[in-house]
Amino acid sequence: MTRSLRALALTALALSAVAPSAQEPIVFRPDAATFQYSEDQSLVELYLSFRAATLPFEPAASGFEAVVPTHIVVRPVAQAAPSGAEAAPAYDRTLPFAYAVDDTTALTSTQVFVEQVRLAVAPGEYEVDVTLMPEGEQEVRALLNLTVPNYAEARGTAISAVQLATRIRPTTDPTDPLSKSGLSIRPNPDAFYGGDGAAVRYYAEVYGPPDATEDYTLVSFVAESATGAALPDHEDRLDRSVKPVDVIAGQIDVSTLPSGIYYLRLVALNEANEAVAEQSKRFFVINPDVAPVATGDAMSFEETLYGAMGEEELLQNLAHARVIATGREEAQMAALTTDEERRAFLAAFWATRDEDGVPSVNEARQNFYNRLRVVTQRFSEFGQEPYQTDRGRIFLTYGPPTEIDRRPFEAGMLQHEIWRYDNIPGEGQAFFVFVDRYSSDRYELIHSDVTGEVSIPNWEAQLIR
């Protein structure tokens, strides 16, 4: 089978929400799929999704541009390296990914850019090492363990890895970098699906012996575990003919499923209705308006959201939550040691702040991250993340002030700002005083009349130069 081994770029939508921030690490997720290629090699497709709102966009001649040099290394795992796989990396390149937009304010928390890289390697165990190296920004790294099967030597029927997609359509365009087996397939490395009409789309290949003549049945279904049974009304059965490569492309509606973690399972059955090959792929559903099944096992929106996050993204979300956490919650955060504990804490943290009590997107969390977007744009200070600054913390905690009195050049006075609020719940009218003591654009909160905030009787004297 002829394949094009090249990189490509595209845009897609995911259904998770992360606060945009050019100061914080870029949020991205890697994924991979493997397919038959030649007698001594298998095809590997690497998929990378980049959360658009976290990319370091800078003004360009036309609009804005973000450049993200990405170093990708695919190396054999020493103790499992196959014959034919050398100690040297099978792939080691830095790819200059770049993205252009007309207006960064139009970016949404669900927009992602997706990259696909194809390469052929000998079957075996590999480690995929991806490092983002944006200039002047923090490097971000992710590791992915990858098993590359030897499809050429498989006995009987075998199924390739499952590629999740946001769109699959026929194509006859030979220049389409997404083209595979006559289809244009837009990958979905985030694996999120949800909303009206949402369907999990997938691509796979079934390999059979060249001399096989039997027909077979392919059953595609959604289950709650990698070995679970099909959920009612979420199963497709197709009668197929065995051939060297049988291309499978399909979709299953998931718009009626409650938010949660699910598995797409593909099972090949012979004429005796016996399973001869199977494959599965995990994906995530966020349908906040679909009531969970009353079994006690259904996952909330927050549990589904954090269930998809890796360690780095969880730690970043904990850092955000710490800004508005109570003393007790901060102590609980300090005791977290595993990703599962972090996921459970974050889900509970935001669930307790959701006041509407209905299965919808958590308004408290949504409002917080809307505020964080503003904080990131307005309150950058050297040596601190915007949300860690005093002004950033106050904005995140109490929202936008009713009035800001800025006094940068008043004679005999230090640069300072006075924020006034008409009504803070439980406090009424309130104000906050920030001073830049060293003309360094680093503002310190020196006084407020809000309970629990710093307060000094002679705060006006602190403003005198």
Coordinates of C-alpha atoms in Angstrom, one line a residue:
M1 CA 0.0 0.0 0.0
T2 CA 1.5 3.4 -1.0
R3 CA 1.5 6.0 1.7
S4 CA 2.7 9.6 1.8
L5 CA 5.2 10.2 4.6
R6 CA 5.0 13.8 5.3
A7 CA 3.7 16.4 7.9
L8 CA 0.6 18.4 7.7
A9 CA -1.3 21.1 9.5
L10 CA -5.0 21.7 10.0
T11 CA -7.5 23.1 12.4
A12 CA -10.2 21.2 14.4
L13 CA -12.5 21.6 17.3
A14 CA -12.3 19.9 20.7
L15 CA -14.8 20.0 23.6
S16 CA -12.6 20.8 26.6
A17 CA -12.0 24.2 28.1
V18 CA -8.6 25.5 29.1
A19 CA -7.9 29.2 29.9
P20 CA -5.9 30.9 27.2
S21 CA -2.5 32.2 28.3
A22 CA 0.6 33.1 26.3
Q23 CA 2.6 33.1 29.6
E24 CA 1.7 29.5 30.6
P25 CA 2.8 26.3 28.9
I26 CA 1.2 25.4 25.6
V27 CA -1.5 22.8 26.2
F28 CA -1.2 20.0 23.7
R29 CA -1.9 16.2 23.5
P30 CA -0.2 13.5 21.5
D31 CA -1.7 10.4 20.0
A32 CA -0.7 7.7 17.5
A33 CA -2.0 5.0 15.3
T34 CA -0.2 2.2 13.4
F35 CA -1.1 0.5 10.2
Q36 CA 0.4 -2.1 7.8
Y37 CA 3.0 -0.7 5.5
S38 CA 5.5 -3.2 4.1
E39 CA 7.0 -6.6 4.8
D40 CA 9.6 -5.3 7.3
Q41 CA 8.0 -2.0 8.4
S42 CA 4.7 -0.7 9.8
L43 CA 3.3 2.8 9.3
V44 CA 3.1 5.1 12.3
E45 CA 1.0 8.2 12.3
L46 CA 1.6 10.7 15.1
Y47 CA -1.1 13.2 15.9
L48 CA -0.6 16.4 17.9
S49 CA -3.3 18.8 19.0
F50 CA -2.4 22.3 20.2
R51 CA -4.9 24.4 22.2
A52 CA -5.0 27.5 20.0
A53 CA -5.6 30.0 22.9
T54 CA -2.4 28.9 24.7
L55 CA -0.1 29.4 21.7
P56 CA 2.3 32.4 21.8
F57 CA 0.8 34.6 19.1
E58 CA 2.7 37.7 18.1
P59 CA 1.7 40.5 15.8
A60 CA 2.7 39.8 12.2
A61 CA 2.5 41.7 8.9
S62 CA -1.0 40.5 8.6
G63 CA -2.8 39.4 11.7
F64 CA -1.0 37.3 14.3
E65 CA 1.4 34.3 14.1
A66 CA 2.6 31.7 16.5
V67 CA 5.7 29.6 15.8
V68 CA 6.1 26.4 17.7
P69 CA 9.3 24.5 16.8
T70 CA 8.5 20.9 17.8
H71 CA 11.2 18.3 18.4
I72 CA 10.0 14.8 17.8
V73 CA 12.1 11.7 18.7
V74 CA 10.9 8.1 18.2
R75 CA 13.3 5.8 19.8
P76 CA 13.2 2.0 20.3
V77 CA 12.8 0.8 23.9
A78 CA 16.2 -0.9 24.6
Q79 CA 14.9 -4.0 26.4
A80 CA 12.3 -4.6 23.7
A81 CA 14.0 -3.4 20.6
P82 CA 13.3 -5.8 17.7
S83 CA 15.8 -7.0 15.2
G84 CA 16.1 -4.4 12.5
A85 CA 15.5 -1.5 15.0
E86 CA 18.7 0.2 15.7
A87 CA 19.8 1.8 18.9
A88 CA 19.6 5.2 17.2
P89 CA 16.2 6.9 17.0
A90 CA 13.9 5.8 14.2
Y91 CA 12.9 9.4 13.8
D92 CA 14.6 12.6 15.1
R93 CA 13.4 15.9 13.7
T94 CA 12.5 19.4 14.7
L95 CA 9.4 20.6 12.8
P96 CA 8.7 24.3 12.5
F97 CA 5.0 24.4 13.1
A98 CA 3.5 27.8 12.6
Y99 CA -0.1 29.2 12.8
A100 CA -1.7 32.4 11.6
V101 CA -4.9 34.0 12.7
D102 CA -6.5 37.3 11.8
D103 CA -7.5 38.2 15.4
T104 CA -6.5 36.5 18.6
T105 CA -9.6 37.8 20.4
A106 CA -11.7 35.5 18.2
L107 CA -10.0 32.4 19.5
T108 CA -12.2 30.1 21.5
S109 CA -11.3 27.7 24.3
T110 CA -12.4 24.8 22.1
Q111 CA -10.3 25.6 19.1
V112 CA -7.2 23.5 18.4
F113 CA -4.6 23.2 15.7
V114 CA -3.7 19.6 14.7
E115 CA -0.5 18.2 13.2
Q116 CA 0.0 14.8 11.7
V117 CA 3.4 13.2 11.0
R118 CA 3.8 9.9 9.2
L119 CA 6.9 7.6 9.4
A120 CA 7.7 3.9 8.7
V121 CA 9.5 1.9 11.4
A122 CA 10.4 -1.7 12.2
P123 CA 7.8 -3.4 14.4
G124 CA 8.6 -3.2 18.2
E125 CA 8.3 -1.1 21.3
Y126 CA 9.0 2.6 21.0
E127 CA 9.0 5.8 23.1
V128 CA 7.7 8.9 21.4
D129 CA 9.3 12.0 22.9
V130 CA 7.7 15.4 21.9
T131 CA 9.1 18.7 23.1
L132 CA 7.7 22.1 22.2
M133 CA 10.3 24.8 22.0
P134 CA 8.6 28.2 21.4
E135 CA 11.1 31.0 21.5
G136 CA 11.1 32.9 24.8
E137 CA 8.5 30.5 26.2
Q138 CA 8.6 27.6 28.5
E139 CA 9.4 24.2 26.9
V140 CA 6.7 21.6 27.1
R141 CA 7.3 17.9 26.9
A142 CA 5.2 14.8 26.5
L143 CA 6.1 11.1 26.3
L144 CA 4.0 8.4 24.6
N145 CA 4.7 4.7 24.8
L146 CA 4.0 3.0 21.5
T147 CA 3.7 -0.6 20.4
V148 CA 4.2 -1.1 16.7
P149 CA 2.8 -4.5 15.6
N150 CA 4.2 -6.7 12.9
Y151 CA 1.1 -6.8 10.7
A152 CA 2.9 -8.4 7.8
E153 CA 3.6 -11.6 9.8
A154 CA 0.2 -11.7 11.6
R155 CA -1.5 -15.1 11.4
G156 CA -5.1 -14.9 10.6
T157 CA -7.1 -11.7 10.8
A158 CA -5.7 -8.6 12.5
I159 CA -7.1 -5.1 13.1
S160 CA -4.9 -2.0 12.9
A161 CA -5.0 0.7 15.6
V162 CA -8.1 2.8 15.6
Q163 CA -7.7 6.4 14.5
L164 CA -10.3 8.8 15.9
A165 CA -11.4 11.6 13.7
T166 CA -13.6 14.7 13.6
R167 CA -14.3 14.4 9.8
I168 CA -14.0 11.6 7.2
R169 CA -14.9 12.2 3.6
P170 CA -14.0 10.7 0.2
T171 CA -11.3 12.4 -1.8
T172 CA -9.6 12.0 -5.1
D173 CA -7.1 14.8 -4.5
P174 CA -3.6 13.2 -4.7
T175 CA -2.1 16.3 -2.9
D176 CA -4.4 16.0 0.1
P177 CA -2.0 15.4 3.0
L178 CA -4.8 13.8 5.0
S179 CA -5.5 11.3 2.3
K180 CA -5.5 7.6 3.1
S181 CA -7.2 4.8 1.2
G182 CA -9.3 7.3 -0.8
L183 CA -10.5 9.2 2.3
S184 CA -9.6 12.5 3.8
I185 CA -9.4 11.9 7.5
R186 CA -9.1 14.8 10.0
P187 CA -7.6 13.3 13.2
N188 CA -8.9 14.0 16.7
P189 CA -6.0 13.4 19.2
D190 CA -8.0 15.1 22.0
A191 CA -10.7 12.4 21.6
F192 CA -13.5 14.6 22.8
Y193 CA -17.0 14.4 21.4
G194 CA -20.3 15.9 22.4
G195 CA -23.2 18.1 21.6
D196 CA -26.2 17.8 19.3
G197 CA -25.5 15.4 16.5
A198 CA -22.1 14.4 18.0
A199 CA -20.7 11.2 16.6
V200 CA -17.4 9.4 17.2
R201 CA -15.8 9.0 13.8
Y202 CA -13.2 6.4 13.3
Y203 CA -10.9 4.8 10.7
A204 CA -9.3 1.3 10.9
E205 CA -8.0 -1.4 8.6
V206 CA -8.7 -5.2 8.9
Y207 CA -6.0 -7.4 7.5
G208 CA -6.7 -11.0 6.3
P209 CA -4.5 -13.7 4.7
P210 CA -4.2 -13.2 0.9
D211 CA -5.7 -16.6 0.3
A212 CA -8.7 -16.2 2.7
T213 CA -12.1 -16.5 1.1
E214 CA -14.4 -16.4 4.1
D215 CA -16.7 -13.5 4.7
Y216 CA -16.7 -12.0 8.2
T217 CA -18.8 -9.6 10.3
L218 CA -17.3 -6.4 11.8
V219 CA -19.1 -5.2 14.9
S220 CA -18.4 -1.6 16.0
F221 CA -19.8 -0.5 19.3
V222 CA -19.4 1.9 22.2
A223 CA -18.8 0.3 25.6
E224 CA -18.0 1.6 29.1
S225 CA -14.7 -0.3 29.3
A226 CA -12.1 -1.8 26.9
T227 CA -13.7 -5.2 27.3
G228 CA -17.3 -4.2 28.0
A229 CA -20.5 -5.0 26.2
A230 CA -22.1 -2.7 23.7
L231 CA -24.3 0.0 25.1
P232 CA -27.9 -0.2 23.8
D233 CA -28.4 1.6 20.4
H234 CA -24.7 2.2 20.0
E235 CA -23.7 -0.7 17.8
D236 CA -23.1 -1.2 14.1
R237 CA -22.7 -4.6 12.3
L238 CA -21.3 -4.8 8.8
D239 CA -20.9 -7.9 6.7
R240 CA -17.5 -7.8 5.0
S241 CA -15.4 -9.9 2.7
V242 CA -12.0 -11.0 3.8
K243 CA -9.2 -9.4 1.8
P244 CA -5.6 -8.4 2.4
V245 CA -6.6 -4.9 3.5
D246 CA -10.2 -4.0 4.3
V247 CA -10.7 -0.3 5.0
I248 CA -13.2 0.5 7.7
A249 CA -14.5 4.0 8.2
G250 CA -17.6 4.7 10.3
Q251 CA -19.3 6.7 13.0
I252 CA -21.5 6.1 16.0
D253 CA -23.9 8.7 17.4
V254 CA -22.9 9.7 21.0
S255 CA -25.2 12.7 21.4
T256 CA -27.4 10.9 23.8
L257 CA -24.7 9.5 26.1
P258 CA -24.0 11.2 29.5
S259 CA -20.6 12.8 30.0
G260 CA -18.0 10.2 30.7
I261 CA -15.1 8.0 29.5
Y262 CA -16.0 5.4 26.9
Y263 CA -14.4 2.9 24.5
L264 CA -14.9 2.3 20.9
R265 CA -14.6 -1.4 20.2
L266 CA -14.1 -3.1 16.9
V267 CA -14.6 -6.9 16.8
A268 CA -14.2 -9.2 13.8
L269 CA -16.4 -12.3 13.8
N270 CA -16.0 -15.3 11.6
E271 CA -18.8 -17.3 10.0
A272 CA -19.2 -19.2 13.2
N273 CA -19.7 -16.0 15.1
E274 CA -16.4 -16.3 16.9
A275 CA -14.2 -13.3 17.6
V276 CA -11.0 -13.6 15.5
A277 CA -9.6 -10.1 16.1
E278 CA -10.5 -7.0 18.1
Q279 CA -9.3 -3.5 18.8
S280 CA -10.4 -0.7 21.1
K281 CA -9.8 3.0 21.6
R282 CA -10.7 5.3 24.5
F283 CA -12.6 8.5 23.9
F284 CA -14.4 11.2 26.0
V285 CA -18.0 12.4 25.8
I286 CA -19.1 15.8 27.2
N287 CA -22.8 16.2 27.0
P288 CA -23.6 18.3 30.0
D289 CA -27.3 18.6 29.1
V290 CA -27.8 14.8 29.1
A291 CA -28.9 13.5 32.5
P292 CA -26.5 10.8 33.9
V293 CA -27.8 7.3 34.2
A294 CA -29.0 6.7 37.8
T295 CA -26.4 4.0 38.6
G296 CA -24.1 5.9 40.8
D297 CA -21.3 5.2 38.3
A298 CA -22.0 8.1 35.9
M299 CA -19.3 10.7 35.6
S300 CA -19.9 14.4 36.1
F301 CA -18.8 17.0 33.5
E302 CA -15.8 17.8 35.7
E303 CA -14.8 14.2 36.1
T304 CA -14.9 13.7 32.4
L305 CA -13.0 16.9 31.7
Y306 CA -10.2 16.1 34.2
G307 CA -10.1 12.4 33.3
A308 CA -8.7 13.4 29.9
M309 CA -5.8 15.5 31.4
G310 CA -2.3 14.4 31.9
E311 CA 0.0 15.3 34.9
E312 CA 1.2 18.6 33.5
E313 CA -2.2 19.9 32.6
L314 CA -3.6 18.8 36.0
L315 CA -0.8 20.7 37.8
Q316 CA -1.5 23.8 35.8
N317 CA -5.2 23.6 36.6
L318 CA -4.4 23.1 40.3
A319 CA -2.2 26.2 40.2
H320 CA -5.2 28.1 38.8
A321 CA -7.5 26.8 41.4
R322 CA -5.1 27.7 44.2
V323 CA -5.7 31.4 43.5
I324 CA -9.3 31.1 44.9
A325 CA -8.9 28.1 47.2
T326 CA -9.7 28.2 50.9
G327 CA -7.0 27.5 53.5
R328 CA -8.4 24.0 53.9
E329 CA -8.4 23.4 50.2
E330 CA -4.8 24.5 49.9
A331 CA -3.8 22.0 52.6
Q332 CA -5.6 19.3 50.6
M333 CA -3.8 20.3 47.4
A334 CA -0.4 20.0 49.2
A335 CA -1.3 16.3 50.1
L336 CA -2.1 15.3 46.5
T337 CA 0.4 12.8 45.1
T338 CA -1.2 11.0 42.2
D339 CA -3.0 12.1 39.0
E340 CA -6.2 10.3 40.2
E341 CA -6.1 12.3 43.4
R342 CA -5.6 15.5 41.5
R343 CA -8.5 14.7 39.1
A344 CA -10.8 13.9 42.0
F345 CA -9.9 17.1 43.9
L346 CA -10.4 19.3 40.9
A347 CA -13.7 17.8 40.0
A348 CA -14.9 18.3 43.6
F349 CA -13.4 21.8 43.8
W350 CA -15.5 23.1 40.9
A351 CA -18.6 21.0 41.6
T352 CA -18.9 22.6 45.0
R353 CA -18.8 26.0 43.4
D354 CA -21.5 25.2 40.8
E355 CA -24.6 26.8 42.1
D356 CA -27.2 26.0 39.4
G357 CA -27.4 22.3 40.4
V358 CA -28.3 21.2 36.9
P359 CA -26.2 19.1 34.4
S360 CA -24.7 22.0 32.5
V361 CA -21.2 23.4 31.9
N362 CA -20.0 24.5 35.3
E363 CA -20.7 28.3 35.4
A364 CA -18.3 29.0 38.2
R365 CA -15.4 27.3 36.3
Q366 CA -16.4 28.9 33.1
N367 CA -16.5 32.4 34.7
F368 CA -13.2 31.8 36.3
Y369 CA -11.5 30.9 33.0
N370 CA -13.1 33.8 31.2
R371 CA -11.6 36.1 33.9
L372 CA -8.3 34.3 33.6
R373 CA -8.2 35.1 29.9
V374 CA -8.5 38.8 30.8
V375 CA -5.9 38.5 33.5
T376 CA -3.4 37.0 31.1
Q377 CA -3.9 39.8 28.6
R378 CA -3.7 42.7 31.1
F379 CA -1.7 41.8 34.2
S380 CA 1.6 40.4 33.1
E381 CA 4.5 41.1 35.5
F382 CA 8.1 40.0 35.3
G383 CA 8.8 36.8 37.2
Q384 CA 5.2 35.9 37.9
E385 CA 2.4 34.3 36.0
P386 CA -0.4 36.8 35.5
Y387 CA -2.8 34.9 37.8
Q388 CA -0.2 35.0 40.6
T389 CA 0.1 38.7 40.7
D390 CA -1.9 40.7 43.2
R391 CA -4.1 42.4 40.6
G392 CA -4.6 39.0 38.8
R393 CA -5.7 37.4 42.1
I394 CA -8.2 40.1 43.0
F395 CA -9.6 40.1 39.5
L396 CA -10.0 36.3 39.5
T397 CA -11.5 36.3 43.0
Y398 CA -14.0 39.2 42.8
G399 CA -14.4 39.8 39.1
P400 CA -13.9 43.0 37.1
P401 CA -13.9 46.2 39.2
T402 CA -16.6 48.8 38.7
E403 CA -14.0 51.5 38.4
I404 CA -10.2 51.7 38.1
D405 CA -8.5 54.9 39.2
R406 CA -5.0 54.8 37.6
R407 CA -2.5 57.4 38.8
P408 CA 0.9 56.7 37.1
F409 CA 2.4 60.2 37.1
E410 CA 1.0 62.1 40.1
A411 CA 3.6 64.5 41.6
G412 CA 5.2 63.2 44.7
M413 CA 3.3 59.9 44.6
L414 CA 4.3 56.4 43.7
Q415 CA 2.5 54.9 40.7
H416 CA -0.7 53.3 42.0
E417 CA -4.2 52.1 41.1
I418 CA -7.4 52.1 43.2
W419 CA -10.0 49.5 42.2
R420 CA -13.6 50.2 43.4
Y421 CA -16.4 47.7 43.5
D422 CA -20.1 48.7 43.9
N423 CA -21.1 45.4 45.4
I424 CA -19.0 42.4 46.5
P425 CA -21.3 39.7 48.0
G426 CA -21.2 39.8 51.7
E427 CA -19.1 43.0 51.7
G428 CA -21.0 45.6 49.8
Q429 CA -19.0 48.5 48.4
A430 CA -15.2 47.9 48.5
F431 CA -11.9 49.1 47.2
F432 CA -8.3 47.8 46.7
V433 CA -5.1 49.9 46.5
F434 CA -2.2 48.6 44.5
V435 CA 1.2 50.4 44.4
D436 CA 4.2 50.1 42.1
R437 CA 7.0 50.9 44.5
Y438 CA 9.9 50.7 42.1
S439 CA 8.3 51.9 38.8
S440 CA 8.8 48.3 37.5
D441 CA 5.1 47.7 36.5
R442 CA 4.8 45.3 39.5
Y443 CA 1.9 46.3 41.5
E444 CA 1.5 45.2 45.2
L445 CA -1.8 45.2 47.1
I446 CA -1.2 47.3 50.2
H447 CA -4.8 47.9 51.4
S448 CA -8.4 46.8 51.1
D449 CA -11.5 47.1 53.2
V450 CA -12.6 43.6 52.3
T451 CA -12.6 41.1 55.1
G452 CA -9.5 38.8 55.0
E453 CA -7.5 41.1 52.6
V454 CA -4.4 43.1 53.7
S455 CA -5.4 46.3 55.5
I456 CA -3.3 49.1 57.0
P457 CA -4.7 52.2 58.6
N458 CA -2.3 54.7 57.0
W459 CA -2.4 53.4 53.5
E460 CA -2.4 56.8 52.0
A461 CA 1.1 57.5 53.5
Q462 CA 2.4 54.4 51.7
L463 CA 1.7 56.2 48.4
I464 CA 4.1 59.1 49.1
R465 CA 7.3 58.9 47.1

